PDB file of C-alpha atoms in Angstrom:
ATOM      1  CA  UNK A 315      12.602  35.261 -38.886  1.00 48.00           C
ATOM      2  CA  UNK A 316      10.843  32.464 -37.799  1.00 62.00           C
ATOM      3  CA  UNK A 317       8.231  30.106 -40.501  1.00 70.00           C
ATOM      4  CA  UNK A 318       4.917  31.520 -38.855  1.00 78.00           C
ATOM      5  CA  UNK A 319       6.570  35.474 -39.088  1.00 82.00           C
ATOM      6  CA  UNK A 320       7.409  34.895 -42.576  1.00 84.00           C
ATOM      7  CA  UNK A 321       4.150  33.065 -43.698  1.00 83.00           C
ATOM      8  CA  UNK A 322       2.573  36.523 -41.610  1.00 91.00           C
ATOM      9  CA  UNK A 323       4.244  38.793 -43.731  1.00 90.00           C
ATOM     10  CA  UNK A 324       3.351  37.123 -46.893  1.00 90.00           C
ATOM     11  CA  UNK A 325      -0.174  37.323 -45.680  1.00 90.00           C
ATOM     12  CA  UNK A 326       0.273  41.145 -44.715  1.00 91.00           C
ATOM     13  CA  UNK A 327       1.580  42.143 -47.552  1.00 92.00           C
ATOM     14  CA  UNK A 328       1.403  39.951 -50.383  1.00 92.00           C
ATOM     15  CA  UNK A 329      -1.957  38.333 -50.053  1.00 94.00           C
ATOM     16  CA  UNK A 330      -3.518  41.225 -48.021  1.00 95.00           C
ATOM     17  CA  UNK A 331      -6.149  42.216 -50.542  1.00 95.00           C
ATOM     18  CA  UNK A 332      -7.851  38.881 -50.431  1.00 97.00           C
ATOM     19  CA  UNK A 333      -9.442  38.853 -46.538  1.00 98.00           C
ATOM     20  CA  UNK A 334     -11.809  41.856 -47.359  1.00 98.00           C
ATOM     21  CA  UNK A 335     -12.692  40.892 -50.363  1.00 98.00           C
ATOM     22  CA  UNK A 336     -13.573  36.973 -48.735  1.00 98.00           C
ATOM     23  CA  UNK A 337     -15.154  38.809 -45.517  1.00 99.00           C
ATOM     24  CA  UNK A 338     -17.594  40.595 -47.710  1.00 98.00           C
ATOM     25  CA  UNK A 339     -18.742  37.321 -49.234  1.00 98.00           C
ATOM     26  CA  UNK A 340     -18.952  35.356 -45.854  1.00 98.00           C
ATOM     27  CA  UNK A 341     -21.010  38.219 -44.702  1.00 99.00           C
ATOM     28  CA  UNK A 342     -23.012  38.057 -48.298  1.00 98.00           C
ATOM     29  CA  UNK A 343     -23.895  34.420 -47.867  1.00 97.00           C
ATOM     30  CA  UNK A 344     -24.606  34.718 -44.284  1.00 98.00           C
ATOM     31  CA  UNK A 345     -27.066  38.077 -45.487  1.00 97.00           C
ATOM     32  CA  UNK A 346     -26.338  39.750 -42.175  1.00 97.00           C
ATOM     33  CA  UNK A 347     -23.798  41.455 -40.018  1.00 98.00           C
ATOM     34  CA  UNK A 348     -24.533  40.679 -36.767  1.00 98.00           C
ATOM     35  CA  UNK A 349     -24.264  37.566 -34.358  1.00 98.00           C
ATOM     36  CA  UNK A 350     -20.701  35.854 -33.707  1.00 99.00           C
ATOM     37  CA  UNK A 351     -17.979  34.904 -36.078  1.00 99.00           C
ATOM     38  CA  UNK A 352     -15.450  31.794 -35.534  1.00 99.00           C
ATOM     39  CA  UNK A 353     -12.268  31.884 -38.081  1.00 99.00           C
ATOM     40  CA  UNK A 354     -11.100  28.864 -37.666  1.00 99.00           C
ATOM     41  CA  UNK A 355      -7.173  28.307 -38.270  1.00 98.00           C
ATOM     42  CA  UNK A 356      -6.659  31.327 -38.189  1.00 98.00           C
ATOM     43  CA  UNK A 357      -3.018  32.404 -38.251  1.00 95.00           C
ATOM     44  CA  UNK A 358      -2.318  35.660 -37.787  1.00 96.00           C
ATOM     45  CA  UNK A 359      -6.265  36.990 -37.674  1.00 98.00           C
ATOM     46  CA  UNK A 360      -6.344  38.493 -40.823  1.00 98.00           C
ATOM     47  CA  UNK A 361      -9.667  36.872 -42.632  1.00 98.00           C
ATOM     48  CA  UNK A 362     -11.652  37.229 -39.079  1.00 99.00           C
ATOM     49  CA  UNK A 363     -10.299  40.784 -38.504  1.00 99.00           C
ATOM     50  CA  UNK A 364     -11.692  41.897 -42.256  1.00 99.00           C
ATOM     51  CA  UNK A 365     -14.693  40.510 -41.006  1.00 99.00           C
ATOM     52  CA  UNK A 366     -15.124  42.526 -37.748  1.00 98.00           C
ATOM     53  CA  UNK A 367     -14.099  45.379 -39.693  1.00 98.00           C
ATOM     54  CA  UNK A 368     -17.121  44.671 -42.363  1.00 98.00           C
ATOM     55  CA  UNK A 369     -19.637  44.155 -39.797  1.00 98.00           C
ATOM     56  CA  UNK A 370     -20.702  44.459 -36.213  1.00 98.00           C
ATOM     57  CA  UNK A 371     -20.303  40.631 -35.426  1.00 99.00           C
ATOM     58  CA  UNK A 372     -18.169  39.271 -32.603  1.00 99.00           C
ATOM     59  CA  UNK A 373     -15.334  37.301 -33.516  1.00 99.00           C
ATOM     60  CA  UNK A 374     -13.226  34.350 -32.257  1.00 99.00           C
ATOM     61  CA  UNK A 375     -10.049  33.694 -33.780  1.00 99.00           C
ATOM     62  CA  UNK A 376      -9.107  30.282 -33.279  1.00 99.00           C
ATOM     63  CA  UNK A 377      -5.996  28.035 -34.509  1.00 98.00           C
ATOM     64  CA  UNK A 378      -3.840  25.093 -33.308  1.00 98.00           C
ATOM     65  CA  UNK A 379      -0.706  26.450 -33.204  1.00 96.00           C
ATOM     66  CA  UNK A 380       0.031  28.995 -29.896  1.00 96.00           C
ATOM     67  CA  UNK A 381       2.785  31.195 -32.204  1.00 94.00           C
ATOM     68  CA  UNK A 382       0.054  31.780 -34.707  1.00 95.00           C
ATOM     69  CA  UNK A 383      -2.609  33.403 -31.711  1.00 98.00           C
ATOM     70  CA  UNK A 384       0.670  35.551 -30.414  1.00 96.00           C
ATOM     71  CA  UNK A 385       0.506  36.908 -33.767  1.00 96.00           C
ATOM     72  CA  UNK A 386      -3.010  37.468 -33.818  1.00 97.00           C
ATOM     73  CA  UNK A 387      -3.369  38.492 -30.522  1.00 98.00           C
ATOM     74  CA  UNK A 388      -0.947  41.645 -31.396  1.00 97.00           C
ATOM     75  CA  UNK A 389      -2.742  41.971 -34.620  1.00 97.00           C
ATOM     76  CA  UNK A 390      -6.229  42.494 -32.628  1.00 98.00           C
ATOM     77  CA  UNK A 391      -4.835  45.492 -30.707  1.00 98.00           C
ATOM     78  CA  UNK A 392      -2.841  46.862 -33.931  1.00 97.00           C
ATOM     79  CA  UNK A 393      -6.502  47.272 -35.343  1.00 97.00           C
ATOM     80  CA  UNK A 394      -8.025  48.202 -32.538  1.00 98.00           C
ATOM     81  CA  UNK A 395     -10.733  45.655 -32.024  1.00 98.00           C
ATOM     82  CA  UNK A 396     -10.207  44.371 -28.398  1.00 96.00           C
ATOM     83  CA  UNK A 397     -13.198  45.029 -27.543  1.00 96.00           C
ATOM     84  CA  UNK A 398     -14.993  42.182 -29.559  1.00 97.00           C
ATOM     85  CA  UNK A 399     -12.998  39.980 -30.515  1.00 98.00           C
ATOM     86  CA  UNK A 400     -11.233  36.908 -28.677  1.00 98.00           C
ATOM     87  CA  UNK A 401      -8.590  34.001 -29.191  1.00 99.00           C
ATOM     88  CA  UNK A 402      -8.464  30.258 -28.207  1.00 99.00           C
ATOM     89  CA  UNK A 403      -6.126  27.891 -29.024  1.00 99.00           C
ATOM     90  CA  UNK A 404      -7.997  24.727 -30.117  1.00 98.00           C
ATOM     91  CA  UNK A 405      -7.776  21.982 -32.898  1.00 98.00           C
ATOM     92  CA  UNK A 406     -10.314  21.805 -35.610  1.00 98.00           C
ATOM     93  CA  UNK A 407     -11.386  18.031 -35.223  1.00 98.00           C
ATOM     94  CA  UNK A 408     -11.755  19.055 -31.236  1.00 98.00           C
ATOM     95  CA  UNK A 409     -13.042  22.304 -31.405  1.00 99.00           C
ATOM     96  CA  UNK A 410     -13.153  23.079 -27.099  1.00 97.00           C
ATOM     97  CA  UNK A 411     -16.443  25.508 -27.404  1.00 98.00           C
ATOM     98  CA  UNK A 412     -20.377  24.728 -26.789  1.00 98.00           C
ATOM     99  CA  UNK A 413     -22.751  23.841 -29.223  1.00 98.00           C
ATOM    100  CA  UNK A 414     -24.334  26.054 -31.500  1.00 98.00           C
ATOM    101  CA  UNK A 415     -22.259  29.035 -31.326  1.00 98.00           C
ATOM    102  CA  UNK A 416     -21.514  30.954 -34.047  1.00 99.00           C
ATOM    103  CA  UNK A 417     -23.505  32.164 -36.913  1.00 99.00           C
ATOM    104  CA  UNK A 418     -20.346  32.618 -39.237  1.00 99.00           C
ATOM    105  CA  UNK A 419     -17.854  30.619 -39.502  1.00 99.00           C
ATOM    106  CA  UNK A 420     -15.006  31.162 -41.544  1.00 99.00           C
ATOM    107  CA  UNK A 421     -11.638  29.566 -42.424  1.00 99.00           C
ATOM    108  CA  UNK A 422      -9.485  30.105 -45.607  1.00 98.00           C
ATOM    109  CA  UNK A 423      -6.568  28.089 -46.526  1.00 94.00           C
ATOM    110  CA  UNK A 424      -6.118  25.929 -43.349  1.00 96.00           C
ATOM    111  CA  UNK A 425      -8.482  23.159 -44.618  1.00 97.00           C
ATOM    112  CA  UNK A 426      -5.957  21.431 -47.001  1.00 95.00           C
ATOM    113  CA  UNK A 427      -4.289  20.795 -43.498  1.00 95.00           C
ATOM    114  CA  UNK A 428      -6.757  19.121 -41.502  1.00 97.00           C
ATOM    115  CA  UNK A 429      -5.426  15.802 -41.855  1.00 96.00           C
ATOM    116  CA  UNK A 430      -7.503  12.775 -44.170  1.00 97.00           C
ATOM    117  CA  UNK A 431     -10.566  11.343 -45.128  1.00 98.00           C
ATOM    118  CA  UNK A 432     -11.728  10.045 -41.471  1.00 98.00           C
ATOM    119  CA  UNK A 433      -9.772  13.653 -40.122  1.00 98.00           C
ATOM    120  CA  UNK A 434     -11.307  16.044 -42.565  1.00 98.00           C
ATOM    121  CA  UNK A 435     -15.289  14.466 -41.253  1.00 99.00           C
ATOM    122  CA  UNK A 436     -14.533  14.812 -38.049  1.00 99.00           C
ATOM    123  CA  UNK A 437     -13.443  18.241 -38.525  1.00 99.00           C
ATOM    124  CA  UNK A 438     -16.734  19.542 -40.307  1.00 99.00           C
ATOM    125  CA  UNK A 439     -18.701  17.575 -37.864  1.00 99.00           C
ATOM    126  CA  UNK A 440     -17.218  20.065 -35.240  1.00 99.00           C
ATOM    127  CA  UNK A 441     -17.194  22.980 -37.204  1.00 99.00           C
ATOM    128  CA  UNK A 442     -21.535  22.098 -37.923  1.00 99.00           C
ATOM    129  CA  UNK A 443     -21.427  21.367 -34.018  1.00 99.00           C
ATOM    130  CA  UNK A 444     -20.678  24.630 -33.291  1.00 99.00           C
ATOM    131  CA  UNK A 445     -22.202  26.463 -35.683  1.00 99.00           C
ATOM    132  CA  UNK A 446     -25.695  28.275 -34.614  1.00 98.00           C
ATOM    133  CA  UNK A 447     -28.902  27.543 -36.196  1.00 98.00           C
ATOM    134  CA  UNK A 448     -29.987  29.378 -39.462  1.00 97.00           C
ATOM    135  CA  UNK A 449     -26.135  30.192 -39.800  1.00 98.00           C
ATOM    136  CA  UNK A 450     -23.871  30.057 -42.094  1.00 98.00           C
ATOM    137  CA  UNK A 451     -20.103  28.534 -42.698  1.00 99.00           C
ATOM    138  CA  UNK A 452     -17.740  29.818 -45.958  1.00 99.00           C
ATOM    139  CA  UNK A 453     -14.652  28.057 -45.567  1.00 99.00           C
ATOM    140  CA  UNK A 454     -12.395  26.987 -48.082  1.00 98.00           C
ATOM    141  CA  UNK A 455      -9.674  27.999 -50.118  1.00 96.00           C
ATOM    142  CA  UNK A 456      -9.253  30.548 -53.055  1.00 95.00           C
ATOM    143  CA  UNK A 457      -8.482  34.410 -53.023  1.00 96.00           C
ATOM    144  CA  UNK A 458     -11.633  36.061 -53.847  1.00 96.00           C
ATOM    145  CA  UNK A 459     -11.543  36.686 -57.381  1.00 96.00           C
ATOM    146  CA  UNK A 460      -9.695  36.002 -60.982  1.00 95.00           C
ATOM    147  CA  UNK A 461      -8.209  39.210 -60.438  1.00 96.00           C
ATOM    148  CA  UNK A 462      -6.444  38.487 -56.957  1.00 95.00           C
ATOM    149  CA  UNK A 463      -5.684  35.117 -58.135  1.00 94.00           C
ATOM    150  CA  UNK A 464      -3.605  36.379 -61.332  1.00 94.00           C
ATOM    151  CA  UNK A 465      -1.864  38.838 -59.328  1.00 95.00           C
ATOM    152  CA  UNK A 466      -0.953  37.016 -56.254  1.00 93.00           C
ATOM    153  CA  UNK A 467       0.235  34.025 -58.593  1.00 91.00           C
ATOM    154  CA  UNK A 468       2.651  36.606 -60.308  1.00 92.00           C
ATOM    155  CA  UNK A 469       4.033  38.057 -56.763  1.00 92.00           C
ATOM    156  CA  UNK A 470       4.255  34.236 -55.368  1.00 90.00           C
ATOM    157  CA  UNK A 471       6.457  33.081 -58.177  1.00 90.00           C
ATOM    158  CA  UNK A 472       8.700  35.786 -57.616  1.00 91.00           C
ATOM    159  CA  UNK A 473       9.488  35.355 -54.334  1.00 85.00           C
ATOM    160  CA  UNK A 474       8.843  31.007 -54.414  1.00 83.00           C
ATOM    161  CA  UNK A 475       9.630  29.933 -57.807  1.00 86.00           C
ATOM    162  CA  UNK A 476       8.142  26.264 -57.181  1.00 84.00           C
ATOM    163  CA  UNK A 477       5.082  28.176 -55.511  1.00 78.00           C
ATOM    164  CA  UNK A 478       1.563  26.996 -55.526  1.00 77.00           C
ATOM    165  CA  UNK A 479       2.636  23.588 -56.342  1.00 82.00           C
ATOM    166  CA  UNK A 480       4.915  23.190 -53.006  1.00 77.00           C
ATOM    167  CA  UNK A 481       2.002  24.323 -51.258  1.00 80.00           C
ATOM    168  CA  UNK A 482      -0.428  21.398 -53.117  1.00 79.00           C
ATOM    169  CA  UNK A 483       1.996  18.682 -51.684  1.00 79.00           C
ATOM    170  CA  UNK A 484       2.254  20.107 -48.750  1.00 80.00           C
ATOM    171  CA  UNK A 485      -2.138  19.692 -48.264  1.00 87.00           C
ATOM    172  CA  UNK A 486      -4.029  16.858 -47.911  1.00 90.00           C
ATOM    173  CA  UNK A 487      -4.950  17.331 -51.909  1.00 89.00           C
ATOM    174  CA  UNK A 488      -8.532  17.046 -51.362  1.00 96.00           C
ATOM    175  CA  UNK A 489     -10.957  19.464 -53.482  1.00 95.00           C
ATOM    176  CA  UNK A 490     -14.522  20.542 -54.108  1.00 97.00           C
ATOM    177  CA  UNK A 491     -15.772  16.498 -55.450  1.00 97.00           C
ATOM    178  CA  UNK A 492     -14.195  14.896 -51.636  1.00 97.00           C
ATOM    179  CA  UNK A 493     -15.493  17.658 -49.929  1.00 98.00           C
ATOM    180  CA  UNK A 494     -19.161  17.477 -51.097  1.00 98.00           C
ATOM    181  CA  UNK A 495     -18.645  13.216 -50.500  1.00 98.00           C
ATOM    182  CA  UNK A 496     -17.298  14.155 -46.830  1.00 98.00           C
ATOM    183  CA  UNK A 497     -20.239  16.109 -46.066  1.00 98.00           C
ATOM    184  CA  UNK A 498     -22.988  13.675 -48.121  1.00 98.00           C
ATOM    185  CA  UNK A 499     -21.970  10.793 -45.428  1.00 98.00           C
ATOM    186  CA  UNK A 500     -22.321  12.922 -42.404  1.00 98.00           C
ATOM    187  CA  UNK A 501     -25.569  14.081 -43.406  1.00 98.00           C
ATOM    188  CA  UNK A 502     -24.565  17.549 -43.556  1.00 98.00           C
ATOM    189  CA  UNK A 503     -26.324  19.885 -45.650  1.00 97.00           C
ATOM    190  CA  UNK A 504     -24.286  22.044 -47.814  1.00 98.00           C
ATOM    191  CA  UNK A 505     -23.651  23.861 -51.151  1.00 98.00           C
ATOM    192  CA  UNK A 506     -19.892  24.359 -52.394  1.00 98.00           C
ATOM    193  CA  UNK A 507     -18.613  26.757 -54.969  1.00 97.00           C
ATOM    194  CA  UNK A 508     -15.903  26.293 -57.223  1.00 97.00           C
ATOM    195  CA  UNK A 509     -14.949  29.005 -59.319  1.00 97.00           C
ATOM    196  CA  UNK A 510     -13.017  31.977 -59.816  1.00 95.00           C
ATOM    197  CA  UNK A 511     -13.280  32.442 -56.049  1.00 95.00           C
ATOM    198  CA  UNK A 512     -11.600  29.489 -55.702  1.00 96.00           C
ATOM    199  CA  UNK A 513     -13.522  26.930 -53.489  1.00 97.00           C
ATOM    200  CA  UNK A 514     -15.848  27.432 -50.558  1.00 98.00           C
ATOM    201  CA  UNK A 515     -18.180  25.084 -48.078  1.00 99.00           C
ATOM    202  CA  UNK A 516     -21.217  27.006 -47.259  1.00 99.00           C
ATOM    203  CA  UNK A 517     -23.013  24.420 -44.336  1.00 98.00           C
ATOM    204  CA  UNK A 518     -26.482  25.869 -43.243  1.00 96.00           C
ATOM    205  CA  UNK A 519     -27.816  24.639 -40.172  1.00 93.00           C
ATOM    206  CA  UNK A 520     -31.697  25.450 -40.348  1.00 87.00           C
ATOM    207  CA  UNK A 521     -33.631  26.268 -36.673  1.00 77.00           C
TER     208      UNK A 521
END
């Protein structure tokens, strides 16, 4: 087993419970469930599938790394949603779609891996590119809830003893206070939680 098949499992099994709950909020903030959806790094497809599955949107699962879209692309037919959803391959701070696209955009987890300060603009200045007027973004990283957060914790130490902190310097180590800067010198509006959901970018782009 390769390093993307095990990091799938762990998000199959393990941290599994999070993507619907973090769906239903993207869907929440956007207050609709209709339009297009981009989940950007997506891995295996699991945070855009829960979305698809909580809504009627059209999704676009879209990540760097060609073994991660294999996965997802056998993930879209295991669930059955062919029929509106897609893949691209495509990197973050050169995102290869057309303006104004998406109403949703989603991304959990990948962000801490976008590279640094100048890296991490130019990635939300593509991800506000495409992103449609009066949408909505809710990308970040977290697991949804207290709950989830206790839990997965518990099952992570189990299986990676040194886990989350091997996973902190592994990232870029930027949080909710650079992300808000990032975003205040591109001019990009935006309102970020940080809380028990852990921490999420919500960019509106008005009509």
């Amino acid at each position: 087993m390769n390093y993307r098949e095990d990091f799938d499992r762990i998000a199959n099994e393990i941290f599994f419970p999070i993507y619907e709950v973090i769906a239903q909020e993207a869907l929440k903030m956007l207050g609709r469930k209709s339009g297009s959806c981009l989940d950007v790094g997506c891995g295996g497809g699991h945070l855009g599938l829960s979305v698809a599955k909580a809504s009627d949107m059209r999704i676009t699962l879209m990540d760097v790394k060609e073994d991660a879209i294999k996965i997802a692309n056998s993930r879209i037919k295991d669930w059955a949603l062919e029929g509106r959803t897609s893949t691209i391959i495509s990197d973050v701070r050169e995102i290869n779609l057309p303006d104004n696209g998406f109403d949703l955009i989603t991304s959990r987890g990948s962000i801490g891996f976008w590279g640094g300060k100048d890296e991490m603009k130019q990635a939300f200045a593509e991800i506000y590119r495409v992103l449609a007027p009066n949408g909505t973004t809710f990308i970040g990283k977290g697991f949804g809830s207290a709950k989830l957060t206790k839990q997965i914790t518990a099952q992570m130490k189990v299986l990676h003893p040194e886990w989350p902190q091997c996973v902190r310097e592994a990232s870029n180590g930027y949080g909710a206070q650079d992300y808000g800067e990032f975003l205040n010198e591109l001019g990009i509006p935006a309102e970020i939680i940080n809380d028990d959901r852990g921490v999420w970018i919500m960019m509106r782009k008005t009509a």
